[in-house]
C-alpha positions as a printed Julia matrix, in Angstrom:
125×3 Matrix{Float64}:
 120.95  -1.95  -150.91
 124.46  -1.73  -152.19
 126.94  -0.95  -149.42
 129.1    2.13  -150.02
 132.23   3.27  -148.19
 133.91   6.61  -148.91
 137.59   7.32  -148.39
 140.16   9.93  -149.31
 138.94  12.91  -147.34
 141.24  15.03  -145.23
 142.71  18.46  -144.67
 144.06  20.4   -147.62
 145.04  23.99  -148.26
 143.06  26.15  -150.65
 144.15  25.48  -154.2
 145.05  21.89  -153.44
 143.53  18.62  -154.6
 141.94  15.51  -153.14
 140.59  12.35  -154.71
 137.65  10.69  -153.02
 136.84   7.04  -153.58
 133.57   5.18  -153.07
 133.94   1.42  -152.82
 130.79  -0.65  -153.32
 129.98  -4.14  -152.14
 126.98  -6.43  -152.08
 125.8   -5.46  -155.57
 127.25  -4.81  -159.02
 127.88  -1.09  -159.25
 127.29  -0.96  -163.01
 123.55  -1.22  -162.32
 123.53   2.11  -160.48
 123.65   5.78  -161.28
 126.21   7.26  -158.89
 126.18  10.64  -157.23
 128.32  12.67  -154.87
 126.68  15.0   -152.36
 128.06  17.2   -149.62
 126.73  18.68  -146.42
 128.19  21.41  -144.26
 127.04  21.81  -140.63
 123.62  23.41  -140.43
 123.11  23.28  -144.19
 121.09  21.1   -146.52
 122.73  18.23  -148.29
 123.53  19.38  -151.82
 124.28  17.68  -155.09
 127.88  17.85  -156.26
 128.25  15.49  -159.23
 126.63  12.47  -160.83
 127.48   9.85  -163.44
 125.4    7.37  -165.42
 125.78   3.6   -165.26
 128.49   3.22  -167.89
 129.99   6.67  -167.39
 128.66   8.1   -170.63
 127.09  11.18  -169.08
 128.01  13.35  -166.12
 126.45  16.31  -164.36
 127.96  18.84  -161.96
 126.77  21.53  -159.63
 127.65  24.98  -160.93
 129.81  25.59  -157.87
 132.21  22.75  -158.74
 132.04  22.62  -162.52
 135.5   22.75  -164.15
 137.15  21.93  -160.81
 135.73  18.49  -159.92
 135.58  15.36  -162.04
 133.42  12.34  -161.31
 134.4    8.97  -162.74
 133.79   5.29  -162.18
 135.53   1.98  -162.69
 132.82  -0.64  -162.75
 135.34  -3.47  -162.93
 136.62  -2.32  -159.53
 133.13  -1.51  -158.23
 134.37   1.96  -157.35
 133.38   5.56  -158.07
 135.65   8.57  -157.69
 135.53  12.3   -157.25
 138.66  14.19  -158.24
 138.63  17.61  -156.61
 141.05  20.26  -157.84
 141.5   23.94  -157.03
 139.76  23.44  -153.71
 138.22  26.41  -151.95
 137.29  26.96  -148.32
 133.64  26.83  -149.35
 134.15  23.2   -150.39
 134.55  22.21  -146.74
 131.87  19.63  -145.93
 131.17  15.98  -145.34
 131.09  14.3   -148.73
 128.78  11.36  -149.38
 128.56   8.96  -152.27
 125.16   7.61  -153.22
 123.72   5.03  -155.59
 120.38   4.91  -157.42
 119.26   1.61  -158.94
 116.48   2.69  -161.28
 117.26   6.02  -162.99
 118.96   5.96  -166.37
 120.05   9.59  -166.12
 121.72  11.59  -163.38
 119.23  12.94  -160.85
 120.3   15.8   -158.63
 117.87  15.35  -155.72
 119.07  13.36  -152.73
 115.8   11.5   -152.26
 116.3    9.74  -155.59
 119.21   7.75  -154.15
 118.48   4.75  -151.97
 122.02   3.79  -150.91
 124.46   6.07  -149.09
 127.93   5.89  -147.69
 128.83   7.1   -144.21
 130.56  10.23  -145.48
 134.13  11.49  -145.46
 135.22  14.87  -144.13
 136.89  17.33  -146.47
 138.35  20.43  -144.84
 139.93  23.17  -146.93
 141.99  25.75  -145.07
 142.47  29.29  -146.33
């Protein structure tokens, strides 16, 4: 597995912004499709955004489209999630994930074999 560590979470007021980072080690990140997922207490883990190996294609959940932007810098072995216009409903633990074999973004969590530990995002209203 590639090792993933998220950072950048915190407390923000509704309407504010946060940028999450996912630093990878142990493998070259360019070999992996990257995804961001989130999970609120008592709820299923849900897909947020995904990006292909070279960043040519992205996919977003309807709930975050036009507000969040996923990106990657393979030279830095890092993926990012820029979150703007945050809402209280965005409150969750956010996880980055990596999938070695797909060539397109897959939105189901079980397609990803490597996961970070998660970072808490709390949006106050």
